[in-house]
Amino acid sequence: MNLFKYSAPSIFYPLAGRLATGFAIAAVLLLAIGLYMSFFVAPTDYKQGEGYRIMFIHVPAAWMSMFIYLVMAAWAAAGMIWRTRLSSMMASALAPTGAMFTFIALWTGALWGKPMWGAWWVWDARLTSELILLFLYIGYMAMESAIDDPRRAARACGLLALVGVINIPIIYYSVKWWNTLHQGASIKMSESGGIESSMTEIMLWTMLIMTFACWFYTIAVALTRVRSIILERESKTVWVKEMLQQGEK
Amino acid sequence: MAEWLAMGGHGFYIWGSYGVTALFMIVETILVIRHKRTLLQRLGRMMRMNSEVE
Amino acid sequence: MFAALKCIIARDLTLALRHRSDVLTTVFFFIIVVSLFPLGVGPETDLLRSMAAGVVWVSALLASMLSLSRLFADDFNDGTLEQLLLTPQPLALIVFGKILAHWIISGLPLVLIAPLLGLQFGLGGDALMMLVLTLLLGTPVLSLIGAIGAALTLGLRGGGVLVSLLVLPLYIPVLIFGAGGVEATVSGMGAEGHLSLLGAMLILSLLLAPLASAAALRISVE
């Protein structure tokens, strides 16, 4: 089965449509189950009371923000190695959703931090590197909109994503050491650490379901967005014209 | 119901985070779908225009 | 091959020294920005001393970023960049030469001026020494990483602002260990850890940045 067959936009376009609807349905289902579990099934935490339920959206969002950037860099690398235009389109289709999840991770982190540690923003290593990750996403999207020629945009953004992905571990560890060196930061992070280690079975399952829900949501949205990117870029090709005619009749 | 909404005093924070998350996810879905639909219409119109010209 | 490197560096240096004002603007920008902070924060010496490292380092970072757009722009506009791309020598070497020349023009002056500004903030002798050392290791990394951003945003409208958006997040580790090293010396802890990490970043960027910039140039110039 020649995988490269699907790298042709005309063949990928209908496939992406079917996949997108499938993943969208799965995402909605999982989200419903996950939300039900996080509010009604997961027990009240003995220390943090109900506040810890924010974890069920905060942690998946943070994982997704990191995971999407890695997938973006992988698509970007594939696009540059095999020169397939579709892979770079996939990378730029993922960027806005990744930026959204990063912002959600920061927002929910702040709202979880206020009741737990008494401060909206804590210069904790994870929150700070999440903020820097948001800057990387914004830089990626800014450059993509600044370059008009799509071919150059695809390859330039690809290179930026690769440079970014090399820097993510460096940024994370330097922020981590920076945080521990300035241990003057009054708020200790052990409580939330405690939560993650003492998680009961049910909490873990809820977290996983919510993560998969976010993952399928991302795939559905990215595939739909990549279809509109394909339409934009391939609007002059024959297969788009035929498709539009069929659509008309 | 009100008591459940209060979430043991943390209601504001919990609904604040879940609400914003839901808002962002719904808005993004709507934007993406609407963007594709308007794109299809625009391409359709352009194509009809070209076919009339020929 | 090293003849080509020497030639590129000599050419860039003579070009830069012909219109010396560019070099001076970077340095004066650095001095002005550093001197603004005490006016904003107040003259208490112990407060200034505790934030001296951070202020000098952030200003050095902004100053070196300011002069980034000039790295490839002049050659791009008058077409010599295409010629450079066609030379038999590896492009990464030529790009490395240009980055080195750019660092000598915009990075080195900052390193030399920094102790003077450190005195303004009441930094002691060994802290000043560490400030110079961290800047000496750090500013080349800023030029190297900045070159990737400059090459990517070549010829784009609003490229100057865009390059800062792309490159500032990547400067953060250098800033953390640069400023951290000086503070570690001020507070008596040794700064060997910071210096070795800065050195590691320097080696990593020396190796990867010219390659990435060369690839970015090929993308931008086509």
mmCIF file with all atom_site columns, N, CA and C in Angstrom, chain A residues 80 132 135-136 138-140 142-143 145-149 151-153 155-157 159-160 163-164 166-167 170-171 173-175 177-178 181-182, chain C residues 145 148 151-157 162 165-166 169-170 172-173 176-177 180 183 189 194 197 201 204 208 212-213 215-216 218-222:
data_model
loop_
_atom_site.group_PDB
_atom_site.id
_atom_site.type_symbol
_atom_site.label_atom_id
_atom_site.label_alt_id
_atom_site.label_comp_id
_atom_site.label_asym_id
_atom_site.label_entity_id
_atom_site.label_seq_id
_atom_site.pdbx_PDB_ins_code
_atom_site.Cartn_x
_atom_site.Cartn_y
_atom_site.Cartn_z
_atom_site.occupancy
_atom_site.B_iso_or_equiv
_atom_site.pdbx_formal_charge
_atom_site.auth_seq_id
_atom_site.auth_comp_id
_atom_site.auth_asym_id
_atom_site.auth_atom_id
_atom_site.pdbx_PDB_model_num
ATOM 1   N N  . MET A 1 80  ? 9.819  19.036 4.635  1.00 0.00 ? 80  MET A N  1
ATOM 2   C CA . MET A 1 80  ? 11.100 19.493 4.076  1.00 0.00 ? 80  MET A CA 1
ATOM 3   C C  . MET A 1 80  ? 11.882 18.329 3.481  1.00 0.00 ? 80  MET A C  1
ATOM 4   N N  . ILE A 1 132 ? 6.421  30.384 27.442 1.00 0.00 ? 132 ILE A N  1
ATOM 5   C CA . ILE A 1 132 ? 7.398  30.523 26.360 1.00 0.00 ? 132 ILE A CA 1
ATOM 6   C C  . ILE A 1 132 ? 6.944  29.710 25.145 1.00 0.00 ? 132 ILE A C  1
ATOM 7   N N  . PHE A 1 135 ? 4.741  31.711 23.146 1.00 0.00 ? 135 PHE A N  1
ATOM 8   C CA . PHE A 1 135 ? 5.488  32.669 22.300 1.00 0.00 ? 135 PHE A CA 1
ATOM 9   C C  . PHE A 1 135 ? 5.990  31.971 21.043 1.00 0.00 ? 135 PHE A C  1
ATOM 10  N N  . LEU A 1 136 ? 6.428  30.714 21.189 1.00 0.00 ? 136 LEU A N  1
ATOM 11  C CA . LEU A 1 136 ? 6.912  29.984 20.006 1.00 0.00 ? 136 LEU A CA 1
ATOM 12  C C  . LEU A 1 136 ? 5.769  29.803 18.999 1.00 0.00 ? 136 LEU A C  1
ATOM 13  N N  . ILE A 1 138 ? 3.130  31.698 18.689 1.00 0.00 ? 138 ILE A N  1
ATOM 14  C CA . ILE A 1 138 ? 2.778  33.003 18.101 1.00 0.00 ? 138 ILE A CA 1
ATOM 15  C C  . ILE A 1 138 ? 3.819  33.383 17.055 1.00 0.00 ? 138 ILE A C  1
ATOM 16  N N  . GLY A 1 139 ? 5.089  33.110 17.347 1.00 0.00 ? 139 GLY A N  1
ATOM 17  C CA . GLY A 1 139 ? 6.139  33.396 16.360 1.00 0.00 ? 139 GLY A CA 1
ATOM 18  C C  . GLY A 1 139 ? 5.900  32.607 15.086 1.00 0.00 ? 139 GLY A C  1
ATOM 19  N N  . TYR A 1 140 ? 5.527  31.327 15.234 1.00 0.00 ? 140 TYR A N  1
ATOM 20  C CA . TYR A 1 140 ? 5.278  30.471 14.055 1.00 0.00 ? 140 TYR A CA 1
ATOM 21  C C  . TYR A 1 140 ? 4.142  31.056 13.226 1.00 0.00 ? 140 TYR A C  1
ATOM 22  N N  . ALA A 1 142 ? 2.906  34.089 13.283 1.00 0.00 ? 142 ALA A N  1
ATOM 23  C CA . ALA A 1 142 ? 3.205  35.429 12.757 1.00 0.00 ? 142 ALA A CA 1
ATOM 24  C C  . ALA A 1 142 ? 4.018  35.305 11.478 1.00 0.00 ? 142 ALA A C  1
ATOM 25  N N  . MET A 1 143 ? 5.013  34.428 11.505 1.00 0.00 ? 143 MET A N  1
ATOM 26  C CA . MET A 1 143 ? 5.843  34.316 10.305 1.00 0.00 ? 143 MET A CA 1
ATOM 27  C C  . MET A 1 143 ? 5.038  33.728 9.152  1.00 0.00 ? 143 MET A C  1
ATOM 28  N N  . SER A 1 145 ? 1.966  34.143 8.494  1.00 0.00 ? 145 SER A N  1
ATOM 29  C CA . SER A 1 145 ? 1.100  35.143 7.839  1.00 0.00 ? 145 SER A CA 1
ATOM 30  C C  . SER A 1 145 ? 1.946  36.209 7.165  1.00 0.00 ? 145 SER A C  1
ATOM 31  N N  . ALA A 1 146 ? 3.222  36.354 7.553  1.00 0.00 ? 146 ALA A N  1
ATOM 32  C CA . ALA A 1 146 ? 4.031  37.438 6.978  1.00 0.00 ? 146 ALA A CA 1
ATOM 33  C C  . ALA A 1 146 ? 4.555  37.060 5.602  1.00 0.00 ? 146 ALA A C  1
ATOM 34  N N  . ILE A 1 147 ? 4.670  35.749 5.325  1.00 0.00 ? 147 ILE A N  1
ATOM 35  C CA . ILE A 1 147 ? 5.258  35.366 4.032  1.00 0.00 ? 147 ILE A CA 1
ATOM 36  C C  . ILE A 1 147 ? 4.118  35.083 3.052  1.00 0.00 ? 147 ILE A C  1
ATOM 37  N N  . ASP A 1 148 ? 4.121  35.747 1.901  1.00 0.00 ? 148 ASP A N  1
ATOM 38  C CA . ASP A 1 148 ? 2.997  35.572 0.969  1.00 0.00 ? 148 ASP A CA 1
ATOM 39  C C  . ASP A 1 148 ? 3.163  34.295 0.155  1.00 0.00 ? 148 ASP A C  1
ATOM 40  N N  . ASP A 1 149 ? 4.396  34.073 -0.336 1.00 0.00 ? 149 ASP A N  1
ATOM 41  C CA . ASP A 1 149 ? 4.567  32.921 -1.238 1.00 0.00 ? 149 ASP A CA 1
ATOM 42  C C  . ASP A 1 149 ? 4.437  31.628 -0.428 1.00 0.00 ? 149 ASP A C  1
ATOM 43  N N  . ARG A 1 151 ? 5.042  28.569 -0.902 1.00 0.00 ? 151 ARG A N  1
ATOM 44  C CA . ARG A 1 151 ? 6.131  27.579 -0.907 1.00 0.00 ? 151 ARG A CA 1
ATOM 45  C C  . ARG A 1 151 ? 7.201  27.989 0.086  1.00 0.00 ? 151 ARG A C  1
ATOM 46  N N  . ARG A 1 152 ? 7.572  29.310 0.050  1.00 0.00 ? 152 ARG A N  1
ATOM 47  C CA . ARG A 1 152 ? 8.605  29.761 0.999  1.00 0.00 ? 152 ARG A CA 1
ATOM 48  C C  . ARG A 1 152 ? 8.065  29.690 2.418  1.00 0.00 ? 152 ARG A C  1
ATOM 49  N N  . ALA A 1 153 ? 6.779  30.058 2.582  1.00 0.00 ? 153 ALA A N  1
ATOM 50  C CA . ALA A 1 153 ? 6.211  30.050 3.935  1.00 0.00 ? 153 ALA A CA 1
ATOM 51  C C  . ALA A 1 153 ? 6.304  28.640 4.524  1.00 0.00 ? 153 ALA A C  1
ATOM 52  N N  . ARG A 1 155 ? 8.343  26.167 3.878  1.00 0.00 ? 155 ARG A N  1
ATOM 53  C CA . ARG A 1 155 ? 9.689  25.695 4.247  1.00 0.00 ? 155 ARG A CA 1
ATOM 54  C C  . ARG A 1 155 ? 10.271 26.535 5.373  1.00 0.00 ? 155 ARG A C  1
ATOM 55  N N  . ALA A 1 156 ? 10.002 27.858 5.363  1.00 0.00 ? 156 ALA A N  1
ATOM 56  C CA . ALA A 1 156 ? 10.542 28.692 6.444  1.00 0.00 ? 156 ALA A CA 1
ATOM 57  C C  . ALA A 1 156 ? 9.911  28.288 7.783  1.00 0.00 ? 156 ALA A C  1
ATOM 58  N N  . CYS A 1 157 ? 8.585  28.082 7.770  1.00 0.00 ? 157 CYS A N  1
ATOM 59  C CA . CYS A 1 157 ? 7.929  27.709 9.024  1.00 0.00 ? 157 CYS A CA 1
ATOM 60  C C  . CYS A 1 157 ? 8.410  26.330 9.461  1.00 0.00 ? 157 CYS A C  1
ATOM 61  N N  . LEU A 1 159 ? 11.376 25.094 9.056  1.00 0.00 ? 159 LEU A N  1
ATOM 62  C CA . LEU A 1 159 ? 12.688 25.235 9.711  1.00 0.00 ? 159 LEU A CA 1
ATOM 63  C C  . LEU A 1 159 ? 12.512 25.838 11.100 1.00 0.00 ? 159 LEU A C  1
ATOM 64  N N  . LEU A 1 160 ? 11.602 26.833 11.211 1.00 0.00 ? 160 LEU A N  1
ATOM 65  C CA . LEU A 1 160 ? 11.381 27.470 12.515 1.00 0.00 ? 160 LEU A CA 1
ATOM 66  C C  . LEU A 1 160 ? 10.853 26.450 13.521 1.00 0.00 ? 160 LEU A C  1
ATOM 67  N N  . VAL A 1 163 ? 13.782 24.316 14.613 1.00 0.00 ? 163 VAL A N  1
ATOM 68  C CA . VAL A 1 163 ? 14.648 25.046 15.556 1.00 0.00 ? 163 VAL A CA 1
ATOM 69  C C  . VAL A 1 163 ? 13.941 25.158 16.909 1.00 0.00 ? 163 VAL A C  1
ATOM 70  N N  . GLY A 1 164 ? 12.631 25.390 16.857 1.00 0.00 ? 164 GLY A N  1
ATOM 71  C CA . GLY A 1 164 ? 11.867 25.522 18.106 1.00 0.00 ? 164 GLY A CA 1
ATOM 72  C C  . GLY A 1 164 ? 11.892 24.226 18.901 1.00 0.00 ? 164 GLY A C  1
ATOM 73  N N  . ILE A 1 166 ? 14.063 21.872 18.945 1.00 0.00 ? 166 ILE A N  1
ATOM 74  C CA . ILE A 1 166 ? 15.363 21.616 19.585 1.00 0.00 ? 166 ILE A CA 1
ATOM 75  C C  . ILE A 1 166 ? 15.478 22.429 20.864 1.00 0.00 ? 166 ILE A C  1
ATOM 76  N N  . ASN A 1 167 ? 14.862 23.628 20.856 1.00 0.00 ? 167 ASN A N  1
ATOM 77  C CA . ASN A 1 167 ? 15.026 24.526 21.998 1.00 0.00 ? 167 ASN A CA 1
ATOM 78  C C  . ASN A 1 167 ? 14.079 24.220 23.144 1.00 0.00 ? 167 ASN A C  1
ATOM 79  N N  . ILE A 1 170 ? 15.744 22.611 26.080 1.00 0.00 ? 170 ILE A N  1
ATOM 80  C CA . ILE A 1 170 ? 16.718 23.549 26.660 1.00 0.00 ? 170 ILE A CA 1
ATOM 81  C C  . ILE A 1 170 ? 15.985 24.606 27.484 1.00 0.00 ? 170 ILE A C  1
ATOM 82  N N  . ILE A 1 171 ? 14.888 25.152 26.892 1.00 0.00 ? 171 ILE A N  1
ATOM 83  C CA . ILE A 1 171 ? 14.142 26.193 27.607 1.00 0.00 ? 171 ILE A CA 1
ATOM 84  C C  . ILE A 1 171 ? 13.569 25.616 28.896 1.00 0.00 ? 171 ILE A C  1
ATOM 85  N N  . TYR A 1 173 ? 14.518 23.061 30.792 1.00 0.00 ? 173 TYR A N  1
ATOM 86  C CA . TYR A 1 173 ? 15.456 22.788 31.891 1.00 0.00 ? 173 TYR A CA 1
ATOM 87  C C  . TYR A 1 173 ? 16.093 24.060 32.414 1.00 0.00 ? 173 TYR A C  1
ATOM 88  N N  . SER A 1 174 ? 16.332 25.046 31.484 1.00 0.00 ? 174 SER A N  1
ATOM 89  C CA . SER A 1 174 ? 16.930 26.276 32.031 1.00 0.00 ? 174 SER A CA 1
ATOM 90  C C  . SER A 1 174 ? 15.924 26.983 32.938 1.00 0.00 ? 174 SER A C  1
ATOM 91  N N  . VAL A 1 175 ? 14.645 26.935 32.567 1.00 0.00 ? 175 VAL A N  1
ATOM 92  C CA . VAL A 1 175 ? 13.643 27.588 33.436 1.00 0.00 ? 175 VAL A CA 1
ATOM 93  C C  . VAL A 1 175 ? 13.543 26.817 34.750 1.00 0.00 ? 175 VAL A C  1
ATOM 94  N N  . TRP A 1 177 ? 15.930 25.072 36.294 1.00 0.00 ? 177 TRP A N  1
ATOM 95  C CA . TRP A 1 177 ? 17.075 25.385 37.170 1.00 0.00 ? 177 TRP A CA 1
ATOM 96  C C  . TRP A 1 177 ? 16.978 26.829 37.637 1.00 0.00 ? 177 TRP A C  1
ATOM 97  N N  . TRP A 1 178 ? 16.487 27.695 36.772 1.00 0.00 ? 178 TRP A N  1
ATOM 98  C CA . TRP A 1 178 ? 16.335 29.104 37.177 1.00 0.00 ? 178 TRP A CA 1
ATOM 99  C C  . TRP A 1 178 ? 15.372 29.192 38.354 1.00 0.00 ? 178 TRP A C  1
ATOM 100 N N  . LEU A 1 181 ? 17.046 27.733 41.477 1.00 0.00 ? 181 LEU A N  1
ATOM 101 C CA . LEU A 1 181 ? 18.126 28.582 42.011 1.00 0.00 ? 181 LEU A CA 1
ATOM 102 C C  . LEU A 1 181 ? 17.526 29.763 42.764 1.00 0.00 ? 181 LEU A C  1
ATOM 103 N N  . HIS A 1 182 ? 16.388 30.281 42.194 1.00 0.00 ? 182 HIS A N  1
ATOM 104 C CA . HIS A 1 182 ? 15.767 31.405 42.904 1.00 0.00 ? 182 HIS A CA 1
ATOM 105 C C  . HIS A 1 182 ? 14.737 30.860 43.866 1.00 0.00 ? 182 HIS A C  1
ATOM 106 N N  . ILE C 2 145 ? 22.041 32.620 17.144 1.00 0.00 ? 145 ILE C N  1
ATOM 107 C CA . ILE C 2 145 ? 20.607 32.280 17.069 1.00 0.00 ? 145 ILE C CA 1
ATOM 108 C C  . ILE C 2 145 ? 19.871 33.363 16.295 1.00 0.00 ? 145 ILE C C  1
ATOM 109 N N  . ILE C 2 148 ? 19.680 33.013 12.529 1.00 0.00 ? 148 ILE C N  1
ATOM 110 C CA . ILE C 2 148 ? 18.636 32.140 11.950 1.00 0.00 ? 148 ILE C CA 1
ATOM 111 C C  . ILE C 2 148 ? 17.375 32.960 11.712 1.00 0.00 ? 148 ILE C C  1
ATOM 112 N N  . ALA C 2 151 ? 17.843 35.384 8.824  1.00 0.00 ? 151 ALA C N  1
ATOM 113 C CA . ALA C 2 151 ? 17.827 34.724 7.510  1.00 0.00 ? 151 ALA C CA 1
ATOM 114 C C  . ALA C 2 151 ? 16.400 34.335 7.135  1.00 0.00 ? 151 ALA C C  1
ATOM 115 N N  . LEU C 2 152 ? 15.607 33.895 8.121  1.00 0.00 ? 152 LEU C N  1
ATOM 116 C CA . LEU C 2 152 ? 14.234 33.460 7.815  1.00 0.00 ? 152 LEU C CA 1
ATOM 117 C C  . LEU C 2 152 ? 13.370 34.638 7.384  1.00 0.00 ? 152 LEU C C  1
ATOM 118 N N  . THR C 2 153 ? 13.593 35.799 8.025  1.00 0.00 ? 153 THR C N  1
ATOM 119 C CA . THR C 2 153 ? 12.672 36.913 7.749  1.00 0.00 ? 153 THR C CA 1
ATOM 120 C C  . THR C 2 153 ? 13.272 37.878 6.723  1.00 0.00 ? 153 THR C C  1
ATOM 121 N N  . LEU C 2 154 ? 14.166 37.383 5.885  1.00 0.00 ? 154 LEU C N  1
ATOM 122 C CA . LEU C 2 154 ? 14.851 38.246 4.909  1.00 0.00 ? 154 LEU C CA 1
ATOM 123 C C  . LEU C 2 154 ? 13.840 38.816 3.922  1.00 0.00 ? 154 LEU C C  1
ATOM 124 N N  . GLY C 2 155 ? 13.869 40.111 3.736  1.00 0.00 ? 155 GLY C N  1
ATOM 125 C CA . GLY C 2 155 ? 13.056 40.696 2.675  1.00 0.00 ? 155 GLY C CA 1
ATOM 126 C C  . GLY C 2 155 ? 11.572 40.704 2.966  1.00 0.00 ? 155 GLY C C  1
ATOM 127 N N  . LEU C 2 156 ? 11.167 40.431 4.218  1.00 0.00 ? 156 LEU C N  1
ATOM 128 C CA . LEU C 2 156 ? 9.723  40.460 4.515  1.00 0.00 ? 156 LEU C CA 1
ATOM 129 C C  . LEU C 2 156 ? 9.351  41.861 4.991  1.00 0.00 ? 156 LEU C C  1
ATOM 130 N N  . ARG C 2 157 ? 8.155  42.283 4.686  1.00 0.00 ? 157 ARG C N  1
ATOM 131 C CA . ARG C 2 157 ? 7.731  43.587 5.230  1.00 0.00 ? 157 ARG C CA 1
ATOM 132 C C  . ARG C 2 157 ? 7.517  43.381 6.743  1.00 0.00 ? 157 ARG C C  1
ATOM 133 N N  . LEU C 2 162 ? 9.223  41.076 13.321 1.00 0.00 ? 162 LEU C N  1
ATOM 134 C CA . LEU C 2 162 ? 8.993  39.626 13.272 1.00 0.00 ? 162 LEU C CA 1
ATOM 135 C C  . LEU C 2 162 ? 10.206 38.881 13.804 1.00 0.00 ? 162 LEU C C  1
ATOM 136 N N  . LEU C 2 165 ? 10.180 38.602 17.429 1.00 0.00 ? 165 LEU C N  1
ATOM 137 C CA . LEU C 2 165 ? 9.172  37.663 17.913 1.00 0.00 ? 165 LEU C CA 1
ATOM 138 C C  . LEU C 2 165 ? 9.669  36.226 17.809 1.00 0.00 ? 165 LEU C C  1
ATOM 139 N N  . LEU C 2 166 ? 10.415 35.960 16.749 1.00 0.00 ? 166 LEU C N  1
ATOM 140 C CA . LEU C 2 166 ? 10.888 34.578 16.551 1.00 0.00 ? 166 LEU C CA 1
ATOM 141 C C  . LEU C 2 166 ? 12.034 34.253 17.486 1.00 0.00 ? 166 LEU C C  1
ATOM 142 N N  . PRO C 2 169 ? 12.142 34.240 22.299 1.00 0.00 ? 169 PRO C N  1
ATOM 143 C CA . PRO C 2 169 ? 11.972 33.049 23.145 1.00 0.00 ? 169 PRO C CA 1
ATOM 144 C C  . PRO C 2 169 ? 13.224 32.165 23.163 1.00 0.00 ? 169 PRO C C  1
ATOM 145 N N  . LEU C 2 170 ? 13.967 32.170 22.041 1.00 0.00 ? 170 LEU C N  1
ATOM 146 C CA . LEU C 2 170 ? 15.138 31.289 21.998 1.00 0.00 ? 170 LEU C CA 1
ATOM 147 C C  . LEU C 2 170 ? 16.303 31.887 22.776 1.00 0.00 ? 170 LEU C C  1
ATOM 148 N N  . ILE C 2 172 ? 16.013 33.068 25.768 1.00 0.00 ? 172 ILE C N  1
ATOM 149 C CA . ILE C 2 172 ? 15.735 33.007 27.205 1.00 0.00 ? 172 ILE C CA 1
ATOM 150 C C  . ILE C 2 172 ? 16.742 32.167 27.991 1.00 0.00 ? 172 ILE C C  1
ATOM 151 N N  . PRO C 2 173 ? 17.125 30.965 27.490 1.00 0.00 ? 173 PRO C N  1
ATOM 152 C CA . PRO C 2 173 ? 18.120 30.212 28.282 1.00 0.00 ? 173 PRO C CA 1
ATOM 153 C C  . PRO C 2 173 ? 19.429 30.979 28.464 1.00 0.00 ? 173 PRO C C  1
ATOM 154 N N  . ILE C 2 176 ? 18.908 33.551 31.137 1.00 0.00 ? 176 ILE C N  1
ATOM 155 C CA . ILE C 2 176 ? 18.783 32.985 32.483 1.00 0.00 ? 176 ILE C CA 1
ATOM 156 C C  . ILE C 2 176 ? 20.159 32.698 33.066 1.00 0.00 ? 176 ILE C C  1
ATOM 157 N N  . PHE C 2 177 ? 21.016 32.025 32.257 1.00 0.00 ? 177 PHE C N  1
ATOM 158 C CA . PHE C 2 177 ? 22.302 31.630 32.849 1.00 0.00 ? 177 PHE C CA 1
ATOM 159 C C  . PHE C 2 177 ? 23.312 32.771 32.816 1.00 0.00 ? 177 PHE C C  1
ATOM 160 N N  . GLY C 2 180 ? 22.044 34.937 35.689 1.00 0.00 ? 180 GLY C N  1
ATOM 161 C CA . GLY C 2 180 ? 22.139 34.089 36.887 1.00 0.00 ? 180 GLY C CA 1
ATOM 162 C C  . GLY C 2 180 ? 23.556 33.953 37.362 1.00 0.00 ? 180 GLY C C  1
ATOM 163 N N  . GLU C 2 183 ? 24.530 37.020 39.313 1.00 0.00 ? 183 GLU C N  1
ATOM 164 C CA . GLU C 2 183 ? 23.883 37.052 40.633 1.00 0.00 ? 183 GLU C CA 1
ATOM 165 C C  . GLU C 2 183 ? 24.487 36.013 41.562 1.00 0.00 ? 183 GLU C C  1
ATOM 166 N N  . MET C 2 189 ? 27.605 32.424 45.869 1.00 0.00 ? 189 MET C N  1
ATOM 167 C CA . MET C 2 189 ? 27.651 31.048 45.338 1.00 0.00 ? 189 MET C CA 1
ATOM 168 C C  . MET C 2 189 ? 28.557 31.067 44.107 1.00 0.00 ? 189 MET C C  1
ATOM 169 N N  . HIS C 2 194 ? 26.875 28.048 35.855 1.00 0.00 ? 194 HIS C N  1
ATOM 170 C CA . HIS C 2 194 ? 26.301 28.923 34.820 1.00 0.00 ? 194 HIS C CA 1
ATOM 171 C C  . HIS C 2 194 ? 27.255 29.052 33.649 1.00 0.00 ? 194 HIS C C  1
ATOM 172 N N  . LEU C 2 197 ? 27.339 26.008 31.439 1.00 0.00 ? 197 LEU C N  1
ATOM 173 C CA . LEU C 2 197 ? 26.135 25.880 30.601 1.00 0.00 ? 197 LEU C CA 1
ATOM 174 C C  . LEU C 2 197 ? 26.176 26.892 29.460 1.00 0.00 ? 197 LEU C C  1
ATOM 175 N N  . MET C 2 201 ? 26.026 26.033 25.535 1.00 0.00 ? 201 MET C N  1
ATOM 176 C CA . MET C 2 201 ? 25.117 26.647 24.553 1.00 0.00 ? 201 MET C CA 1
ATOM 177 C C  . MET C 2 201 ? 25.903 27.266 23.418 1.00 0.00 ? 201 MET C C  1
ATOM 178 N N  . LEU C 2 204 ? 26.967 24.445 21.118 1.00 0.00 ? 204 LEU C N  1
ATOM 179 C CA . LEU C 2 204 ? 25.817 23.913 20.384 1.00 0.00 ? 204 LEU C CA 1
ATOM 180 C C  . LEU C 2 204 ? 25.419 24.869 19.274 1.00 0.00 ? 204 LEU C C  1
ATOM 181 N N  . LEU C 2 208 ? 25.254 24.333 15.229 1.00 0.00 ? 208 LEU C N  1
ATOM 182 C CA . LEU C 2 208 ? 23.981 24.201 14.516 1.00 0.00 ? 208 LEU C CA 1
ATOM 183 C C  . LEU C 2 208 ? 23.547 25.489 13.819 1.00 0.00 ? 208 LEU C C  1
ATOM 184 N N  . ALA C 2 212 ? 21.709 26.016 10.168 1.00 0.00 ? 212 ALA C N  1
ATOM 185 C CA . ALA C 2 212 ? 20.298 26.399 10.079 1.00 0.00 ? 212 ALA C CA 1
ATOM 186 C C  . ALA C 2 212 ? 20.160 27.714 9.318  1.00 0.00 ? 212 ALA C C  1
ATOM 187 N N  . SER C 2 213 ? 21.082 28.656 9.566  1.00 0.00 ? 213 SER C N  1
ATOM 188 C CA . SER C 2 213 ? 20.989 29.942 8.855  1.00 0.00 ? 213 SER C CA 1
ATOM 189 C C  . SER C 2 213 ? 21.209 29.730 7.365  1.00 0.00 ? 213 SER C C  1
ATOM 190 N N  . ALA C 2 215 ? 20.508 27.074 5.636  1.00 0.00 ? 215 ALA C N  1
ATOM 191 C CA . ALA C 2 215 ? 19.270 26.491 5.084  1.00 0.00 ? 215 ALA C CA 1
ATOM 192 C C  . ALA C 2 215 ? 18.204 27.576 4.964  1.00 0.00 ? 215 ALA C C  1
ATOM 193 N N  . ALA C 2 216 ? 18.132 28.439 5.976  1.00 0.00 ? 216 ALA C N  1
ATOM 194 C CA . ALA C 2 216 ? 17.111 29.501 5.941  1.00 0.00 ? 216 ALA C CA 1
ATOM 195 C C  . ALA C 2 216 ? 17.393 30.455 4.787  1.00 0.00 ? 216 ALA C C  1
ATOM 196 N N  . ARG C 2 218 ? 18.846 29.731 1.967  1.00 0.00 ? 218 ARG C N  1
ATOM 197 C CA . ARG C 2 218 ? 18.455 29.106 0.687  1.00 0.00 ? 218 ARG C CA 1
ATOM 198 C C  . ARG C 2 218 ? 16.951 29.201 0.518  1.00 0.00 ? 218 ARG C C  1
ATOM 199 N N  . ILE C 2 219 ? 16.206 29.072 1.618  1.00 0.00 ? 219 ILE C N  1
ATOM 200 C CA . ILE C 2 219 ? 14.744 29.179 1.502  1.00 0.00 ? 219 ILE C CA 1
ATOM 201 C C  . ILE C 2 219 ? 14.356 30.596 1.129  1.00 0.00 ? 219 ILE C C  1
ATOM 202 N N  . SER C 2 220 ? 15.008 31.582 1.765  1.00 0.00 ? 220 SER C N  1
ATOM 203 C CA . SER C 2 220 ? 14.541 32.964 1.584  1.00 0.00 ? 220 SER C CA 1
ATOM 204 C C  . SER C 2 220 ? 14.952 33.525 0.239  1.00 0.00 ? 220 SER C C  1
ATOM 205 N N  . VAL C 2 221 ? 16.096 33.095 -0.283 1.00 0.00 ? 221 VAL C N  1
ATOM 206 C CA . VAL C 2 221 ? 16.613 33.809 -1.460 1.00 0.00 ? 221 VAL C CA 1
ATOM 207 C C  . VAL C 2 221 ? 16.010 33.245 -2.741 1.00 0.00 ? 221 VAL C C  1
ATOM 208 N N  . GLU C 2 222 ? 15.488 32.019 -2.690 1.00 0.00 ? 222 GLU C N  1
ATOM 209 C CA . GLU C 2 222 ? 14.980 31.425 -3.944 1.00 0.00 ? 222 GLU C CA 1
ATOM 210 C C  . GLU C 2 222 ? 13.928 32.327 -4.594 1.00 0.00 ? 222 GLU C C  1
#
